[in-house]
PDB file of C-alpha atoms in Angstrom:
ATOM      1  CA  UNK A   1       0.212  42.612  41.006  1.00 47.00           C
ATOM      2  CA  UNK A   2       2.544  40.145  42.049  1.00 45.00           C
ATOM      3  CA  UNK A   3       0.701  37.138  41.265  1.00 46.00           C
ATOM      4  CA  UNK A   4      -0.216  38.750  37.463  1.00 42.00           C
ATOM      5  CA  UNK A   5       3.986  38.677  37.285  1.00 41.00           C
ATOM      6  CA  UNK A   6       4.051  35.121  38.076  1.00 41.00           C
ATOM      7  CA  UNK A   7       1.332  34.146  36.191  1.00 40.00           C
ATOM      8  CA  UNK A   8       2.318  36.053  33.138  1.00 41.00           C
ATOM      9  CA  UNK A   9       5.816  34.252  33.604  1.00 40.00           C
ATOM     10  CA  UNK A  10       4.279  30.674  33.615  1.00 39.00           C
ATOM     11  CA  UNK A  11       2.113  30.965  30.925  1.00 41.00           C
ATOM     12  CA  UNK A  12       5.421  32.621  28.628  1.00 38.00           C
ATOM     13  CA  UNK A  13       7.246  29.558  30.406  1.00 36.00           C
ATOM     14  CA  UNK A  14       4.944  26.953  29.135  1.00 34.00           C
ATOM     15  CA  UNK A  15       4.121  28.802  25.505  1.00 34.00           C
ATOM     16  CA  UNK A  16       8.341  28.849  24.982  1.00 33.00           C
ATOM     17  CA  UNK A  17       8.713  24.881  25.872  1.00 32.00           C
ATOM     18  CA  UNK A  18       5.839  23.924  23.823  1.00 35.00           C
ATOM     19  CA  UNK A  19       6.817  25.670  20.840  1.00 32.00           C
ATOM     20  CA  UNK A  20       9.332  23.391  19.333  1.00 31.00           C
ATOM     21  CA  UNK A  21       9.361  22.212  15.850  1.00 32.00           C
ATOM     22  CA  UNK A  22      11.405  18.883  16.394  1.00 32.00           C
ATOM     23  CA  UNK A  23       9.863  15.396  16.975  1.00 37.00           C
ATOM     24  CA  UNK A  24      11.007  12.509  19.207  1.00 40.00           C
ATOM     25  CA  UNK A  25       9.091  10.508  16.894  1.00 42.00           C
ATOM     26  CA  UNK A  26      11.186   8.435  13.956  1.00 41.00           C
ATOM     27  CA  UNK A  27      10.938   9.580  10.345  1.00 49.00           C
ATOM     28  CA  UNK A  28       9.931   7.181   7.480  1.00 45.00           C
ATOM     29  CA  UNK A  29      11.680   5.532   6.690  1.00 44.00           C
ATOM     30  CA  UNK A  30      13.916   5.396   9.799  1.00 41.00           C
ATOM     31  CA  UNK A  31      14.716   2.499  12.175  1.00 42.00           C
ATOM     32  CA  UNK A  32      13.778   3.325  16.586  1.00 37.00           C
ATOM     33  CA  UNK A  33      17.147   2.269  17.710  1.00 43.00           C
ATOM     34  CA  UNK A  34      14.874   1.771  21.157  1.00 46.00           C
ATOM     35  CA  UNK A  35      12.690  -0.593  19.855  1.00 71.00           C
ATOM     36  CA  UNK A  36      15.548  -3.184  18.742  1.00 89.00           C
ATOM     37  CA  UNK A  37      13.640  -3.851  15.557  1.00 93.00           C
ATOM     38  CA  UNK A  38      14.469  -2.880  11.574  1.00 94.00           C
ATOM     39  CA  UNK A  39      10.950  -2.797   9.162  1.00 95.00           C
ATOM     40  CA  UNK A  40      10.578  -2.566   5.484  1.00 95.00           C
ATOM     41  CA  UNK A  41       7.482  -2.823   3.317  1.00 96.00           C
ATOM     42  CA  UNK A  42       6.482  -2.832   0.174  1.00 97.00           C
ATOM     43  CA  UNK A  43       3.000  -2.706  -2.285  1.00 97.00           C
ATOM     44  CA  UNK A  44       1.985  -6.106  -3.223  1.00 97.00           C
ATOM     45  CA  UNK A  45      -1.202  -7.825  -4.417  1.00 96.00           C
ATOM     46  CA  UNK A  46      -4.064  -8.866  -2.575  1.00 96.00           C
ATOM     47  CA  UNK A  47      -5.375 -12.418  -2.394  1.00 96.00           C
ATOM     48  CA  UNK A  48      -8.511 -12.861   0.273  1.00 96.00           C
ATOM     49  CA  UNK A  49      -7.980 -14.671   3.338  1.00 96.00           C
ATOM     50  CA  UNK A  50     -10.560 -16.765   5.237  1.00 95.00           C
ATOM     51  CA  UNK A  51     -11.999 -13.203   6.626  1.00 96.00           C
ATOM     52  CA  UNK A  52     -11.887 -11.154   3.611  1.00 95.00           C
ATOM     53  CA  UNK A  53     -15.129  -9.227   2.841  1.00 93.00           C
ATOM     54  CA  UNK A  54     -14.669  -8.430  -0.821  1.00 89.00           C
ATOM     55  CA  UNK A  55     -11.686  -7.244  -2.412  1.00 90.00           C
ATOM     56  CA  UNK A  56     -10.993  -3.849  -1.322  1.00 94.00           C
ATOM     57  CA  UNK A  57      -8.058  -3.965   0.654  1.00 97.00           C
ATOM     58  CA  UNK A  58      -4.265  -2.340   0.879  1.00 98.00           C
ATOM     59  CA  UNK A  59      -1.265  -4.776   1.287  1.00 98.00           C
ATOM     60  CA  UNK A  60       1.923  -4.590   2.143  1.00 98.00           C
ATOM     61  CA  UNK A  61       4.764  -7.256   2.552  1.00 97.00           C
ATOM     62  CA  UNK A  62       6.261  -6.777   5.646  1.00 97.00           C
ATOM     63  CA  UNK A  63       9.817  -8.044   6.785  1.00 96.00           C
ATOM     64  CA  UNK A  64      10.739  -7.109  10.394  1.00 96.00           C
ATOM     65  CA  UNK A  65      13.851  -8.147  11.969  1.00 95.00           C
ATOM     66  CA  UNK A  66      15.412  -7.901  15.456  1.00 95.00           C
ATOM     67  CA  UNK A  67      18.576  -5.414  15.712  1.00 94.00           C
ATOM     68  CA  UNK A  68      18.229  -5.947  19.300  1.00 93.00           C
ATOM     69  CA  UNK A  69      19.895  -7.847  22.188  1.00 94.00           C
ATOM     70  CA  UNK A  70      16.723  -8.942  23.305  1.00 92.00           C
ATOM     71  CA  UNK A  71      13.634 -11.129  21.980  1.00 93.00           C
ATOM     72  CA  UNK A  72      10.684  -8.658  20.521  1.00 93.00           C
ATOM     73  CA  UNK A  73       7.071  -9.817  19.858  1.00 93.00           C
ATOM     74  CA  UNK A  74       5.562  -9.573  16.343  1.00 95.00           C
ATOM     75  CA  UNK A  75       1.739  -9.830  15.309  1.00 96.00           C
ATOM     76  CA  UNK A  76      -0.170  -8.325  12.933  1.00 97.00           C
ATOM     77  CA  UNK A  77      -1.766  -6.241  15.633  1.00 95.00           C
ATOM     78  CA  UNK A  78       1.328  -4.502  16.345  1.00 96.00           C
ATOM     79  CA  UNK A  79       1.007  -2.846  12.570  1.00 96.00           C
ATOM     80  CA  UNK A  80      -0.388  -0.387  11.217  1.00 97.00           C
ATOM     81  CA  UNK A  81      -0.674   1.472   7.625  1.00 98.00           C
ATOM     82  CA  UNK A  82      -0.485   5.409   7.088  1.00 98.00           C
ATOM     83  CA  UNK A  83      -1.786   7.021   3.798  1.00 98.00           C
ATOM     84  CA  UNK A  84      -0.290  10.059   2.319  1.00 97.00           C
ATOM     85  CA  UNK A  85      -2.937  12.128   3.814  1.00 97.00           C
ATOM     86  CA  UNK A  86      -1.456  10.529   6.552  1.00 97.00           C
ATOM     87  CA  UNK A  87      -4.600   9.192   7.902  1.00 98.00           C
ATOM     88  CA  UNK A  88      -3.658   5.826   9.802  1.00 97.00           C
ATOM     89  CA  UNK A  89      -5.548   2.554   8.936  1.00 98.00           C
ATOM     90  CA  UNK A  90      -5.330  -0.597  11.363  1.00 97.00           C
ATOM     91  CA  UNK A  91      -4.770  -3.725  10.087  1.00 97.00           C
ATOM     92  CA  UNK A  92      -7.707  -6.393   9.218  1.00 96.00           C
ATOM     93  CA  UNK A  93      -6.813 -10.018  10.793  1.00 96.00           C
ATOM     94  CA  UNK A  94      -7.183 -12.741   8.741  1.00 96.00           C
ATOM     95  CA  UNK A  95      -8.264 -10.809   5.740  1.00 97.00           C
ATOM     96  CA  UNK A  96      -5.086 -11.550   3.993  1.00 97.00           C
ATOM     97  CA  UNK A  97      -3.069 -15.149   3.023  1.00 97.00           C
ATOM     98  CA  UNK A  98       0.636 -14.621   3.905  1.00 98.00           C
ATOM     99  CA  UNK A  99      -0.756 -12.936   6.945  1.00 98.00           C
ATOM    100  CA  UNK A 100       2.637 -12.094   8.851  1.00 98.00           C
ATOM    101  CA  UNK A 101       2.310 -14.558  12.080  1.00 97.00           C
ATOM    102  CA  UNK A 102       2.499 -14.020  15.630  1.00 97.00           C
ATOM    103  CA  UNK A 103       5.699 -15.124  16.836  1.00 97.00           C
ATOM    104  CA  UNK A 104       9.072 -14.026  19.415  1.00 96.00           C
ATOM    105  CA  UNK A 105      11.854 -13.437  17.311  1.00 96.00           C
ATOM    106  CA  UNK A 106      15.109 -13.511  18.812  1.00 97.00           C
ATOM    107  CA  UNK A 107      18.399 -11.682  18.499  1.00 97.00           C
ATOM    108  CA  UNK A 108      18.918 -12.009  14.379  1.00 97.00           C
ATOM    109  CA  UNK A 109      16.201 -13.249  13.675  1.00 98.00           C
ATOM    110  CA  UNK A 110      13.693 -12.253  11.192  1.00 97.00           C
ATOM    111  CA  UNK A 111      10.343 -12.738   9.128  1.00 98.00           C
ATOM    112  CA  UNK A 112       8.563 -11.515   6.478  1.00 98.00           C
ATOM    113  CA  UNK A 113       4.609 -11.828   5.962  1.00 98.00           C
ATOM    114  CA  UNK A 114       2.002  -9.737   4.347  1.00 98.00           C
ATOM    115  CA  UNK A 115      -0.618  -7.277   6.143  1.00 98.00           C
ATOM    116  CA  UNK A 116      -3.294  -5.562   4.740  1.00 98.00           C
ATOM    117  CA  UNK A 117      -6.039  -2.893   5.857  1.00 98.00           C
ATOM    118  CA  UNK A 118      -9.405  -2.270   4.376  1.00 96.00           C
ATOM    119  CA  UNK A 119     -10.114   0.107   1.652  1.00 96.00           C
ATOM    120  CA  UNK A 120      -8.234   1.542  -1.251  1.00 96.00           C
ATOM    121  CA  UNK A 121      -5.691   3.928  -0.595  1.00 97.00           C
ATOM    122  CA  UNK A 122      -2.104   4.867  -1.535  1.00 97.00           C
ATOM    123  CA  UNK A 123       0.184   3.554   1.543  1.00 98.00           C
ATOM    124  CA  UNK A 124       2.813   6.195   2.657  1.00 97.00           C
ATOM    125  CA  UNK A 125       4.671   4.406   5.467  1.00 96.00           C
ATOM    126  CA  UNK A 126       3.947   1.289   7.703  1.00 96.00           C
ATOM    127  CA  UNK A 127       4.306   1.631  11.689  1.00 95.00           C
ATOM    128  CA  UNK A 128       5.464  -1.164  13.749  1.00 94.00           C
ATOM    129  CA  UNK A 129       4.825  -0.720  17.751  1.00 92.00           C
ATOM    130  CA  UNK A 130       6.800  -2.975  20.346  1.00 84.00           C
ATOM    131  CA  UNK A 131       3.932  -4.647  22.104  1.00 80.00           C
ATOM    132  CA  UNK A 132       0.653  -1.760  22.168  1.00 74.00           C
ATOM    133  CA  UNK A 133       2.574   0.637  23.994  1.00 79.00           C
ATOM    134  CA  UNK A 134       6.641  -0.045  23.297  1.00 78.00           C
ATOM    135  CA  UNK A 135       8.603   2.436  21.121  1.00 82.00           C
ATOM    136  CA  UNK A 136       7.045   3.230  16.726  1.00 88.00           C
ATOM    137  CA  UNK A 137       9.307   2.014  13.860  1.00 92.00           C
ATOM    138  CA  UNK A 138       8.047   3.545  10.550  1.00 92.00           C
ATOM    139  CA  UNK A 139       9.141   2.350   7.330  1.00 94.00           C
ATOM    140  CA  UNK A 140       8.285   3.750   4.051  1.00 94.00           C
ATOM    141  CA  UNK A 141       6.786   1.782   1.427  1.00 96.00           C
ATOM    142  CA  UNK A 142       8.189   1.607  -1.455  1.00 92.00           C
TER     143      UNK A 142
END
C-alpha cells in the first residue's frame, strides 16, 4: 500500500506542475530580450526571384536589428511565417528579389529584406530564431 501512496503522490506531483497556463514563449508582437534582436514585418508584394515556381507566394518585409551587446547571425533560414490558423510555413530561398541576406550584424546594426513562403495565406506573425536552436522573436505583421 505504500508504494500506491507514493505513486499516487507522483503522478498528482507531475499533473499539478504541468498544468500551467503561462508560456515562456514571447507573444506577437513582443521582442526575446535573450535573443538581443528587435523584428518587425509587414505584407508586401511579391516579385519572383531566380527560384520562384509560379506566383503563389506570401511576403513579408522584414527589418531585424541587434538590441544586443553581441553580434547575431541573420539568414533567411532563421525565419519563419505563422498563419492565423497558426500553422507555421518555412521560408522558400531564392524565391523572392529583396531576399533579406545572410549577414553578422553587430551591436546597432540593422537590415531590412523581404522573405516569402509558398502558398497563399493570411500571415499572423513572423518568427525569427538565433541560429536553428537560439532563443524565438515573433513579430506581428501588420
Amino acid at each position: 500500500m505504500h508504494r500506491h501512496t507514493a505513486a499516487a503522490l507522483l503522478a498528482a506531483t507531475l499533473l499539478l506542475t504541468g498544468c500551467s497556463n503561462t508560456s515562456d514563449a514571447p507573444s506577437p508582437g513582443a521582442t526575446a530580450q535573450a535573443a538581443g534582436a528587435q523584428v518587425t514585418a509587414t505584407k508586401t508584394t511579391f516579385t519572383p526571384g531566380i527560384a520562384a515556381v509560379g506566383t503563389d507566394y506570401t511576403t513579408l518585409k522584414v527589418t531585424i536589428t541587434n538590441t544586443g551587446t553581441t553580434p547575431i547571425k541573420v539568414n533567411p533560414l532563421y525565419f519563419a511565417i505563422v498563419d492565423t490558423t497558426k500553422a507555421k510555413h518555412a521560408v522558400s530561398i531564392g524565391t523572392v528579389k529583396g531576399e533579406i541576406a545572410t549577414m553578422e550584424l553587430a551591436p546597432g546594426e540593422n537590415t531590412t529584406g523581404t522573405i516569402a513562403a509558398e502558398g497563399t495565406f493570411t500571415p499572423d506573425y513572423v518568427t525569427w530564431t538565433s541560429g536553428y536552436r537560439g532563443p524565438e522573436v515573433r513579430a506581428s505583421v501588420s
